[in-house]
Amino acid sequence: MAVRILSRLVLPEIKGAAFASSAAAPATLSDFDVQHKTPVIRKQQLIPKAQYGGRHAVTMLPGGGIGPECMGYVRDIFKYIGAPVDFEVVDIDPNVDNDDDVQYAITTIKRNGVGIKGNIETKSEAAYVTSRNVALRNELDMYAYVLNCKSFPGVCTRHKDIDITIIRQNTEGEYAMLEHESVRGVIESMKVVTASNSERVARFAFEFAKKNGKKKVTTVHKANIMKLSDGLFLETSRRLAKEYPEIEHNDMIIDNCCMQLVAKPHQFDVMLMTNLYGSIVSNVVCGLLGGAGLLSGRNYGDHYAVFEPGTRNTGTAIAGKNVANPIAMINASIDMLEHLGHHYHAELLRRAVHRTVNEDRVLTPDCGGTASSTDVVNSIIGNIGQVGH
């Protein structure tokens, strides 16, 4: 099963883990190589991957708002630590009414295998212009979104020591973008839930829990109202849970889930949900941990991976003011380095970020600090020299 193979992909912390497929790949392969040398489910016309002399080419999509400045910080840090990554920068015009820029971006990700992105605006209100972000995920079949939500000791929050992983179905549900006006003044929007994608993401979640030593998976749904669509997703999760008796499985209705997250977040371990609920819950948990500027998210498919800030916010209101929190984008770049197999550089940068946020407490205003964006970046660069010894 593809998701069994991907269970190692979503496990950068455990090195040398055995593959669950019958045709096991060598344990020395990086996550990048695993993803591209063992494709299983969807057959695509794959473009040869760009990799030269141990260096990786990565598609960089700055997006809108604070994206370009945060990407600039990532490039500066990578240059400082000598990360073996070459960025292919692709700008997508949010004002045009065609998908030419998006299709070019998709081609570069297919060529490079990996991307890092800010949130991409879609300003056109024309019905035939799809969301750029959704188009990327759908065209590349990145069906699983992973958001690791772990407390930062240096950030003052009501709840401490939260450690939750959100796994979100990433390509269907309400995000299928199938709407029409059946009669004048009546709009119908289709929510698409399929058995195949429900099973893929559910198995992904249980394999993630198994390999990471997680004890419980909670399926979030609204099957009491949407009995067919959410009912299918819930029943698929329950069926797969029987294959993992060592992992506790329960389910929770989405509205109660949001209340429980705010009141008693420590009851959750791994949370599995459909697309729209994942968007809502991700933002709730990010708010509990200190805001939109800290956590990073990972989009995974069988062939491609794209890394981005966890809440997918553009931050247009604070763009260019040197107050945006760069930590989420930097954390996304750490995830990307792990995925590519550059563990030394990833760990070096992770330790520098930890010292900046949790020990030195150099924080931007959104986290209760007074530091500017460049103050945070300079602190991280300064700490790289100290943690590297």
mmCIF file of C-alpha atoms in Angstrom:
data_model
loop_
_atom_site.group_PDB
_atom_site.id
_atom_site.type_symbol
_atom_site.label_atom_id
_atom_site.label_comp_id
_atom_site.label_asym_id
_atom_site.label_seq_id
_atom_site.Cartn_x
_atom_site.Cartn_y
_atom_site.Cartn_z
ATOM 1 C CA MET A 1 0.000 0.000 0.000
ATOM 2 C CA ALA A 2 1.219 3.480 -0.868
ATOM 3 C CA VAL A 3 0.389 4.830 2.530
ATOM 4 C CA ARG A 4 2.421 2.108 4.196
ATOM 5 C CA ILE A 5 5.397 3.293 2.200
ATOM 6 C CA LEU A 6 4.569 6.872 3.078
ATOM 7 C CA SER A 7 4.579 5.926 6.749
ATOM 8 C CA ARG A 8 8.310 6.418 6.595
ATOM 9 C CA LEU A 9 7.881 9.642 4.681
ATOM 10 C CA VAL A 10 5.879 11.149 7.511
ATOM 11 C CA LEU A 11 8.455 9.969 10.006
ATOM 12 C CA PRO A 12 11.585 12.084 9.626
ATOM 13 C CA GLU A 13 12.362 11.636 13.319
ATOM 14 C CA ILE A 14 12.947 7.868 13.101
ATOM 15 C CA LYS A 15 15.953 6.872 11.036
ATOM 16 C CA GLY A 16 16.448 3.438 9.520
ATOM 17 C CA ALA A 17 12.794 2.423 9.941
ATOM 18 C CA ALA A 18 11.738 -0.618 7.949
ATOM 19 C CA PHE A 19 9.396 -0.190 5.029
ATOM 20 C CA ALA A 20 5.988 -1.796 5.231
ATOM 21 C CA SER A 21 5.747 -2.659 1.555
ATOM 22 C CA SER A 22 6.640 -6.139 0.392
ATOM 23 C CA ALA A 23 9.299 -4.713 -1.933
ATOM 24 C CA ALA A 24 11.215 -2.893 0.735
ATOM 25 C CA ALA A 25 13.461 -0.054 -0.323
ATOM 26 C CA PRO A 26 16.950 0.322 1.190
ATOM 27 C CA ALA A 27 16.857 1.861 4.650
ATOM 28 C CA THR A 28 19.503 4.387 3.615
ATOM 29 C CA LEU A 29 17.200 6.180 1.183
ATOM 30 C CA SER A 30 16.149 9.687 2.145
ATOM 31 C CA ASP A 31 12.454 10.500 2.367
ATOM 32 C CA PHE A 32 12.812 12.288 -0.986
ATOM 33 C CA ASP A 33 14.194 9.139 -2.618
ATOM 34 C CA VAL A 34 11.579 6.897 -1.012
ATOM 35 C CA GLN A 35 8.827 9.053 -2.439
ATOM 36 C CA HIS A 36 10.199 9.040 -5.952
ATOM 37 C CA LYS A 37 11.649 5.549 -6.234
ATOM 38 C CA THR A 38 8.681 3.640 -4.803
ATOM 39 C CA PRO A 39 5.516 5.178 -6.295
ATOM 40 C CA VAL A 40 2.491 2.913 -5.934
ATOM 41 C CA ILE A 41 -0.961 4.398 -6.341
ATOM 42 C CA ARG A 42 -1.313 7.042 -9.004
ATOM 43 C CA LYS A 43 0.529 6.561 -12.265
ATOM 44 C CA GLN A 44 1.735 9.881 -13.630
ATOM 45 C CA GLN A 45 4.009 11.009 -16.406
ATOM 46 C CA LEU A 46 6.950 11.755 -14.137
ATOM 47 C CA ILE A 47 9.593 14.271 -15.114
ATOM 48 C CA PRO A 48 13.179 13.279 -14.200
ATOM 49 C CA LYS A 49 14.062 14.850 -10.861
ATOM 50 C CA ALA A 50 16.567 17.693 -10.732
ATOM 51 C CA GLN A 51 19.470 16.700 -8.490
ATOM 52 C CA TYR A 52 23.085 17.549 -9.135
ATOM 53 C CA GLY A 53 26.127 16.434 -7.154
ATOM 54 C CA GLY A 54 24.230 15.870 -3.917
ATOM 55 C CA ARG A 55 22.322 19.149 -4.204
ATOM 56 C CA HIS A 56 18.562 19.349 -4.571
ATOM 57 C CA ALA A 57 16.573 21.773 -6.681
ATOM 58 C CA VAL A 58 13.435 22.960 -4.876
ATOM 59 C CA THR A 59 10.541 24.991 -6.252
ATOM 60 C CA MET A 60 9.959 28.141 -4.191
ATOM 61 C CA LEU A 61 6.554 29.836 -4.465
ATOM 62 C CA PRO A 62 6.735 33.055 -2.390
ATOM 63 C CA GLY A 63 2.989 33.730 -2.702
ATOM 64 C CA GLY A 64 1.459 36.972 -1.482
ATOM 65 C CA GLY A 65 1.480 39.087 1.652
ATOM 66 C CA ILE A 66 4.416 38.274 3.921
ATOM 67 C CA GLY A 67 5.460 35.298 1.783
ATOM 68 C CA PRO A 68 8.173 37.030 -0.270
ATOM 69 C CA GLU A 69 9.940 38.541 2.753
ATOM 70 C CA CYS A 70 9.798 35.264 4.702
ATOM 71 C CA MET A 71 11.196 33.384 1.711
ATOM 72 C CA GLY A 72 14.005 35.925 1.607
ATOM 73 C CA TYR A 73 14.864 35.047 5.204
ATOM 74 C CA VAL A 74 14.907 31.337 4.346
ATOM 75 C CA ARG A 75 17.308 31.948 1.454
ATOM 76 C CA ASP A 76 19.595 34.032 3.688
ATOM 77 C CA ILE A 77 19.694 31.322 6.364
ATOM 78 C CA PHE A 78 20.284 28.524 3.846
ATOM 79 C CA LYS A 79 23.146 30.493 2.356
ATOM 80 C CA TYR A 80 24.640 31.014 5.815
ATOM 81 C CA ILE A 81 24.519 27.330 6.798
ATOM 82 C CA GLY A 82 25.532 26.097 3.355
ATOM 83 C CA ALA A 83 22.438 23.972 2.823
ATOM 84 C CA PRO A 84 22.796 21.965 -0.422
ATOM 85 C CA VAL A 85 19.569 23.340 -1.897
ATOM 86 C CA ASP A 86 19.049 25.471 -4.997
ATOM 87 C CA PHE A 87 15.737 27.321 -5.192
ATOM 88 C CA GLU A 88 13.789 27.748 -8.415
ATOM 89 C CA VAL A 89 11.624 30.778 -7.643
ATOM 90 C CA VAL A 90 8.239 30.942 -9.359
ATOM 91 C CA ASP A 91 5.976 33.960 -8.853
ATOM 92 C CA ILE A 92 2.252 33.522 -9.415
ATOM 93 C CA ASP A 93 0.271 36.628 -10.368
ATOM 94 C CA PRO A 94 -2.883 36.694 -8.177
ATOM 95 C CA ASN A 95 -4.692 39.113 -10.510
ATOM 96 C CA VAL A 96 -4.803 37.151 -13.767
ATOM 97 C CA ASP A 97 -7.856 35.161 -14.854
ATOM 98 C CA ASN A 98 -5.934 32.175 -16.182
ATOM 99 C CA ASP A 99 -3.919 29.327 -14.701
ATOM 100 C CA ASP A 100 -0.747 29.680 -16.783
ATOM 101 C CA ASP A 101 1.442 30.606 -13.804
ATOM 102 C CA VAL A 102 -0.005 27.790 -11.717
ATOM 103 C CA GLN A 103 0.555 25.212 -14.447
ATOM 104 C CA TYR A 104 4.175 26.332 -14.757
ATOM 105 C CA ALA A 105 4.584 26.051 -10.979
ATOM 106 C CA ILE A 106 3.135 22.528 -11.080
ATOM 107 C CA THR A 107 5.577 21.582 -13.840
ATOM 108 C CA THR A 108 8.547 22.794 -11.796
ATOM 109 C CA ILE A 109 7.385 20.856 -8.723
ATOM 110 C CA LYS A 110 7.027 17.739 -10.863
ATOM 111 C CA ARG A 111 10.565 18.319 -12.102
ATOM 112 C CA ASN A 112 12.032 19.027 -8.654
ATOM 113 C CA GLY A 113 9.806 16.737 -6.600
ATOM 114 C CA VAL A 114 9.650 19.194 -3.694
ATOM 115 C CA GLY A 115 8.340 22.709 -3.136
ATOM 116 C CA ILE A 116 8.142 25.313 -0.401
ATOM 117 C CA LYS A 117 5.422 27.940 -0.580
ATOM 118 C CA GLY A 118 3.747 30.882 1.018
ATOM 119 C CA ASN A 119 0.005 31.329 0.705
ATOM 120 C CA ILE A 120 -0.936 32.170 -2.880
ATOM 121 C CA GLU A 121 -3.709 34.697 -3.348
ATOM 122 C CA THR A 122 -6.480 34.212 -5.892
ATOM 123 C CA LYS A 123 -8.029 37.647 -6.328
ATOM 124 C CA SER A 124 -10.221 36.835 -9.306
ATOM 125 C CA GLU A 125 -13.861 36.178 -8.406
ATOM 126 C CA ALA A 126 -14.596 34.504 -11.728
ATOM 127 C CA ALA A 127 -16.114 31.053 -11.174
ATOM 128 C CA TYR A 128 -13.816 29.455 -13.738
ATOM 129 C CA VAL A 129 -10.660 30.607 -11.908
ATOM 130 C CA THR A 130 -9.772 28.001 -9.289
ATOM 131 C CA SER A 131 -7.948 28.651 -6.032
ATOM 132 C CA ARG A 132 -4.233 28.456 -6.776
ATOM 133 C CA ASN A 133 -3.511 26.649 -3.505
ATOM 134 C CA VAL A 134 -6.234 24.046 -4.058
ATOM 135 C CA ALA A 135 -5.166 23.544 -7.667
ATOM 136 C CA LEU A 136 -1.608 22.759 -6.597
ATOM 137 C CA ARG A 137 -2.732 20.175 -4.065
ATOM 138 C CA ASN A 138 -5.219 18.538 -6.424
ATOM 139 C CA GLU A 139 -3.026 18.467 -9.528
ATOM 140 C CA LEU A 140 -0.124 16.949 -7.580
ATOM 141 C CA ASP A 141 -2.434 14.535 -5.717
ATOM 142 C CA MET A 142 -1.072 15.604 -2.342
ATOM 143 C CA TYR A 143 -3.873 13.934 -0.435
ATOM 144 C CA ALA A 144 -2.487 14.159 3.115
ATOM 145 C CA TYR A 145 -1.713 17.295 5.104
ATOM 146 C CA VAL A 146 0.269 16.946 8.333
ATOM 147 C CA LEU A 147 0.446 19.661 10.995
ATOM 148 C CA ASN A 148 2.542 18.927 14.078
ATOM 149 C CA CYS A 149 1.234 21.115 16.891
ATOM 150 C CA LYS A 150 3.684 21.213 19.786
ATOM 151 C CA SER A 151 3.944 23.889 22.463
ATOM 152 C CA PHE A 152 6.831 26.351 22.485
ATOM 153 C CA PRO A 153 7.958 26.814 26.123
ATOM 154 C CA GLY A 154 9.106 30.352 25.329
ATOM 155 C CA VAL A 155 5.662 31.481 24.145
ATOM 156 C CA CYS A 156 3.168 32.378 26.862
ATOM 157 C CA THR A 157 -0.120 30.484 26.359
ATOM 158 C CA ARG A 158 -2.990 29.292 28.547
ATOM 159 C CA HIS A 159 -2.275 25.594 27.933
ATOM 160 C CA LYS A 160 1.230 24.128 28.244
ATOM 161 C CA ASP A 161 2.813 20.952 26.855
ATOM 162 C CA ILE A 162 0.375 20.423 23.980
ATOM 163 C CA ASP A 163 1.504 17.802 21.462
ATOM 164 C CA ILE A 164 -1.121 17.123 18.788
ATOM 165 C CA THR A 165 -0.766 15.991 15.181
ATOM 166 C CA ILE A 166 -3.501 16.972 12.742
ATOM 167 C CA ILE A 167 -3.840 14.831 9.611
ATOM 168 C CA ARG A 168 -6.204 16.316 7.077
ATOM 169 C CA GLN A 169 -7.598 14.931 3.836
ATOM 170 C CA ASN A 170 -6.215 17.464 1.405
ATOM 171 C CA THR A 171 -7.881 17.102 -1.993
ATOM 172 C CA GLU A 172 -11.646 16.721 -1.717
ATOM 173 C CA GLY A 173 -14.592 17.490 0.575
ATOM 174 C CA GLU A 174 -15.940 21.026 0.234
ATOM 175 C CA TYR A 175 -12.689 21.944 -1.522
ATOM 176 C CA ALA A 176 -13.775 20.004 -4.610
ATOM 177 C CA MET A 177 -14.887 23.448 -5.894
ATOM 178 C CA LEU A 178 -17.999 22.044 -7.588
ATOM 179 C CA GLU A 179 -20.689 24.723 -7.403
ATOM 180 C CA HIS A 180 -23.545 25.705 -9.650
ATOM 181 C CA GLU A 181 -26.731 27.758 -9.638
ATOM 182 C CA SER A 182 -29.530 25.234 -10.110
ATOM 183 C CA VAL A 183 -32.196 27.935 -10.407
ATOM 184 C CA ARG A 184 -31.884 31.672 -10.009
ATOM 185 C CA GLY A 185 -30.901 32.511 -6.453
ATOM 186 C CA VAL A 186 -30.211 28.915 -5.421
ATOM 187 C CA ILE A 187 -26.562 27.799 -5.241
ATOM 188 C CA GLU A 188 -25.578 24.188 -4.744
ATOM 189 C CA SER A 189 -22.088 23.312 -3.548
ATOM 190 C CA MET A 190 -20.998 19.680 -3.706
ATOM 191 C CA LYS A 191 -19.032 18.004 -0.928
ATOM 192 C CA VAL A 192 -17.158 15.055 -2.408
ATOM 193 C CA VAL A 193 -15.967 12.221 -0.180
ATOM 194 C CA THR A 194 -14.646 9.058 -1.816
ATOM 195 C CA ALA A 195 -13.928 5.660 -0.298
ATOM 196 C CA SER A 196 -10.486 5.481 -1.908
ATOM 197 C CA ASN A 197 -9.230 8.826 -0.602
ATOM 198 C CA SER A 198 -10.828 8.252 2.800
ATOM 199 C CA GLU A 199 -8.953 4.978 3.103
ATOM 200 C CA ARG A 200 -5.676 6.474 1.912
ATOM 201 C CA VAL A 201 -5.660 9.263 4.462
ATOM 202 C CA ALA A 202 -6.997 7.073 7.274
ATOM 203 C CA ARG A 203 -4.269 4.503 6.742
ATOM 204 C CA PHE A 204 -1.766 7.337 6.539
ATOM 205 C CA ALA A 205 -2.946 8.530 9.965
ATOM 206 C CA PHE A 206 -2.789 5.117 11.623
ATOM 207 C CA GLU A 207 0.625 4.370 10.134
ATOM 208 C CA PHE A 208 1.845 7.751 11.345
ATOM 209 C CA ALA A 209 0.564 6.999 14.842
ATOM 210 C CA LYS A 210 2.133 3.546 14.842
ATOM 211 C CA LYS A 211 5.576 4.692 13.692
ATOM 212 C CA ASN A 212 5.683 7.746 15.956
ATOM 213 C CA GLY A 213 4.573 5.967 19.117
ATOM 214 C CA LYS A 214 1.231 7.754 19.269
ATOM 215 C CA LYS A 215 -1.471 6.100 21.338
ATOM 216 C CA LYS A 216 -4.747 7.426 19.954
ATOM 217 C CA VAL A 217 -6.369 8.559 16.717
ATOM 218 C CA THR A 218 -9.507 10.732 16.885
ATOM 219 C CA THR A 219 -11.646 10.982 13.750
ATOM 220 C CA VAL A 220 -13.420 14.343 13.544
ATOM 221 C CA HIS A 221 -16.710 14.424 11.621
ATOM 222 C CA LYS A 222 -20.300 15.639 11.341
ATOM 223 C CA ALA A 223 -21.839 12.285 10.467
ATOM 224 C CA ASN A 224 -24.893 12.991 12.599
ATOM 225 C CA ILE A 225 -25.961 15.497 9.923
ATOM 226 C CA MET A 226 -24.008 14.516 6.787
ATOM 227 C CA LYS A 227 -24.779 10.835 7.143
ATOM 228 C CA LEU A 228 -23.518 9.732 3.735
ATOM 229 C CA SER A 229 -20.387 11.825 3.173
ATOM 230 C CA ASP A 230 -19.023 12.124 6.702
ATOM 231 C CA GLY A 231 -20.588 8.751 7.430
ATOM 232 C CA LEU A 232 -18.376 7.159 4.777
ATOM 233 C CA PHE A 233 -15.275 8.866 6.165
ATOM 234 C CA LEU A 234 -16.102 7.784 9.730
ATOM 235 C CA GLU A 235 -16.921 4.190 8.821
ATOM 236 C CA THR A 236 -13.688 3.920 6.829
ATOM 237 C CA SER A 237 -11.712 5.108 9.856
ATOM 238 C CA ARG A 238 -13.484 2.635 12.136
ATOM 239 C CA ARG A 239 -12.823 -0.221 9.735
ATOM 240 C CA LEU A 240 -9.121 0.555 9.423
ATOM 241 C CA ALA A 241 -8.809 1.042 13.186
ATOM 242 C CA LYS A 242 -9.436 -2.697 13.578
ATOM 243 C CA GLU A 243 -6.133 -3.330 11.785
ATOM 244 C CA TYR A 244 -4.300 -1.376 14.504
ATOM 245 C CA PRO A 245 -5.517 -2.826 17.818
ATOM 246 C CA GLU A 246 -2.597 -1.262 19.676
ATOM 247 C CA ILE A 247 -3.891 2.224 18.823
ATOM 248 C CA GLU A 248 -6.993 3.575 20.528
ATOM 249 C CA HIS A 249 -9.562 5.037 18.150
ATOM 250 C CA ASN A 250 -12.453 7.329 18.965
ATOM 251 C CA ASP A 251 -14.471 9.918 17.103
ATOM 252 C CA MET A 252 -15.832 13.358 17.861
ATOM 253 C CA ILE A 253 -18.289 15.732 16.185
ATOM 254 C CA ILE A 254 -16.539 18.812 14.807
ATOM 255 C CA ASP A 255 -18.355 21.455 16.875
ATOM 256 C CA ASN A 256 -17.759 19.577 20.132
ATOM 257 C CA CYS A 257 -14.180 18.996 19.002
ATOM 258 C CA CYS A 258 -13.495 22.740 18.777
ATOM 259 C CA MET A 259 -14.862 23.273 22.289
ATOM 260 C CA GLN A 260 -12.842 20.354 23.650
ATOM 261 C CA LEU A 261 -9.682 21.680 22.010
ATOM 262 C CA VAL A 262 -10.038 25.019 23.757
ATOM 263 C CA ALA A 263 -11.000 23.482 27.121
ATOM 264 C CA LYS A 264 -9.016 20.222 27.311
ATOM 265 C CA PRO A 265 -6.519 19.959 24.437
ATOM 266 C CA HIS A 266 -4.354 17.315 26.132
ATOM 267 C CA GLN A 267 -6.931 14.603 25.434
ATOM 268 C CA PHE A 268 -5.944 14.623 21.750
ATOM 269 C CA ASP A 269 -3.017 12.839 20.156
ATOM 270 C CA VAL A 270 -3.502 12.287 16.404
ATOM 271 C CA MET A 271 -6.560 13.925 14.837
ATOM 272 C CA LEU A 272 -7.909 12.714 11.491
ATOM 273 C CA MET A 273 -10.442 14.740 9.531
ATOM 274 C CA THR A 274 -11.780 15.852 6.177
ATOM 275 C CA ASN A 275 -10.594 18.947 4.372
ATOM 276 C CA LEU A 276 -12.741 21.794 5.716
ATOM 277 C CA TYR A 277 -12.671 20.559 9.303
ATOM 278 C CA GLY A 278 -8.889 20.354 8.989
ATOM 279 C CA SER A 279 -8.721 24.007 8.010
ATOM 280 C CA ILE A 280 -10.824 25.030 11.013
ATOM 281 C CA VAL A 281 -9.115 22.807 13.584
ATOM 282 C CA SER A 282 -5.630 23.761 12.358
ATOM 283 C CA ASN A 283 -6.322 27.413 13.010
ATOM 284 C CA VAL A 284 -7.853 26.688 16.420
ATOM 285 C CA VAL A 285 -4.781 24.739 17.547
ATOM 286 C CA CYS A 286 -2.358 27.295 16.120
ATOM 287 C CA GLY A 287 -4.204 29.928 18.142
ATOM 288 C CA LEU A 288 -3.796 27.832 21.290
ATOM 289 C CA LEU A 289 -0.048 27.576 20.707
ATOM 290 C CA GLY A 290 0.642 31.247 20.041
ATOM 291 C CA GLY A 291 -0.750 32.238 16.666
ATOM 292 C CA ALA A 292 -0.292 31.822 12.941
ATOM 293 C CA GLY A 293 3.419 32.538 12.842
ATOM 294 C CA LEU A 294 4.898 29.461 14.509
ATOM 295 C CA LEU A 295 3.778 26.131 13.053
ATOM 296 C CA SER A 296 4.574 24.584 9.680
ATOM 297 C CA GLY A 297 2.541 22.178 7.580
ATOM 298 C CA ARG A 298 3.446 19.399 5.167
ATOM 299 C CA ASN A 299 1.526 18.363 2.041
ATOM 300 C CA TYR A 300 2.260 14.775 0.987
ATOM 301 C CA GLY A 301 1.364 12.669 -2.007
ATOM 302 C CA ASP A 302 2.893 9.540 -3.460
ATOM 303 C CA HIS A 303 5.273 11.509 -5.678
ATOM 304 C CA TYR A 304 5.547 15.079 -4.408
ATOM 305 C CA ALA A 305 5.791 17.079 -1.192
ATOM 306 C CA VAL A 306 5.204 20.780 -0.552
ATOM 307 C CA PHE A 307 6.000 22.561 2.711
ATOM 308 C CA GLU A 308 4.358 25.746 3.971
ATOM 309 C CA PRO A 309 3.286 27.709 7.085
ATOM 310 C CA GLY A 310 0.664 25.780 9.009
ATOM 311 C CA THR A 311 -2.307 28.145 8.918
ATOM 312 C CA ARG A 312 -2.005 29.094 5.233
ATOM 313 C CA ASN A 313 -2.550 32.785 6.013
ATOM 314 C CA THR A 314 -1.339 35.475 3.628
ATOM 315 C CA GLY A 315 -0.685 38.224 6.193
ATOM 316 C CA THR A 316 -1.283 41.032 3.717
ATOM 317 C CA ALA A 317 -2.015 43.607 6.453
ATOM 318 C CA ILE A 318 1.476 43.334 7.937
ATOM 319 C CA ALA A 319 3.471 42.788 4.749
ATOM 320 C CA GLY A 320 6.566 44.963 4.415
ATOM 321 C CA LYS A 321 6.410 46.268 8.006
ATOM 322 C CA ASN A 322 9.184 44.066 9.420
ATOM 323 C CA VAL A 323 6.854 42.653 12.084
ATOM 324 C CA ALA A 324 5.823 39.343 10.472
ATOM 325 C CA ASN A 325 6.804 36.229 12.382
ATOM 326 C CA PRO A 326 9.242 34.252 10.184
ATOM 327 C CA ILE A 327 9.303 31.134 12.394
ATOM 328 C CA ALA A 328 6.530 29.252 10.561
ATOM 329 C CA MET A 329 8.287 29.574 7.205
ATOM 330 C CA ILE A 330 11.653 28.690 8.730
ATOM 331 C CA ASN A 331 10.097 25.628 10.370
ATOM 332 C CA ALA A 332 8.672 24.675 6.958
ATOM 333 C CA SER A 333 12.195 24.861 5.544
ATOM 334 C CA ILE A 334 13.427 22.566 8.343
ATOM 335 C CA ASP A 335 10.720 20.027 7.438
ATOM 336 C CA MET A 336 11.858 20.278 3.825
ATOM 337 C CA LEU A 337 15.511 19.661 4.728
ATOM 338 C CA GLU A 338 14.494 16.564 6.720
ATOM 339 C CA HIS A 339 12.453 15.301 3.795
ATOM 340 C CA LEU A 340 15.397 15.717 1.432
ATOM 341 C CA GLY A 341 17.689 13.824 3.783
ATOM 342 C CA HIS A 342 19.820 16.797 4.871
ATOM 343 C CA HIS A 343 19.481 15.926 8.546
ATOM 344 C CA TYR A 344 22.577 17.761 9.743
ATOM 345 C CA HIS A 345 21.421 21.108 8.362
ATOM 346 C CA ALA A 346 17.868 20.509 9.565
ATOM 347 C CA GLU A 347 18.958 19.736 13.126
ATOM 348 C CA LEU A 348 21.362 22.698 13.174
ATOM 349 C CA LEU A 349 18.587 25.074 12.182
ATOM 350 C CA ARG A 350 16.018 23.429 14.487
ATOM 351 C CA ARG A 351 18.288 23.893 17.514
ATOM 352 C CA ALA A 352 18.958 27.521 16.592
ATOM 353 C CA VAL A 353 15.214 28.222 16.321
ATOM 354 C CA HIS A 354 14.621 26.481 19.659
ATOM 355 C CA ARG A 355 17.204 28.651 21.386
ATOM 356 C CA THR A 356 15.865 31.856 19.806
ATOM 357 C CA VAL A 357 12.225 31.204 20.723
ATOM 358 C CA ASN A 358 12.402 29.216 23.958
ATOM 359 C CA GLU A 359 15.600 30.394 25.636
ATOM 360 C CA ASP A 360 16.398 33.862 24.324
ATOM 361 C CA ARG A 361 12.693 34.586 23.784
ATOM 362 C CA VAL A 362 13.275 36.826 20.794
ATOM 363 C CA LEU A 363 9.628 37.082 19.720
ATOM 364 C CA THR A 364 7.617 39.195 17.306
ATOM 365 C CA PRO A 365 4.540 41.140 18.538
ATOM 366 C CA ASP A 366 2.084 38.364 17.613
ATOM 367 C CA CYS A 367 3.716 36.172 20.282
ATOM 368 C CA GLY A 368 3.891 38.896 22.905
ATOM 369 C CA GLY A 369 7.378 40.145 22.071
ATOM 370 C CA THR A 370 8.791 43.370 20.670
ATOM 371 C CA ALA A 371 11.323 42.017 18.174
ATOM 372 C CA SER A 372 11.168 42.720 14.460
ATOM 373 C CA SER A 373 11.281 40.040 11.791
ATOM 374 C CA THR A 374 14.951 40.762 11.126
ATOM 375 C CA ASP A 375 15.717 40.629 14.859
ATOM 376 C CA VAL A 376 14.388 37.071 14.957
ATOM 377 C CA VAL A 377 16.308 36.029 11.846
ATOM 378 C CA ASN A 378 19.545 37.610 13.088
ATOM 379 C CA SER A 379 19.113 35.841 16.420
ATOM 380 C CA ILE A 380 18.676 32.498 14.663
ATOM 381 C CA ILE A 381 21.768 33.102 12.531
ATOM 382 C CA GLY A 382 23.732 34.086 15.644
ATOM 383 C CA ASN A 383 22.587 30.951 17.461
ATOM 384 C CA ILE A 384 23.570 28.704 14.545
ATOM 385 C CA GLY A 385 27.211 29.420 15.296
ATOM 386 C CA GLN A 386 26.725 28.526 18.958
ATOM 387 C CA VAL A 387 24.666 25.331 18.594
ATOM 388 C CA GLY A 388 26.901 24.091 15.799
ATOM 389 C CA HIS A 389 29.899 23.670 18.107
#
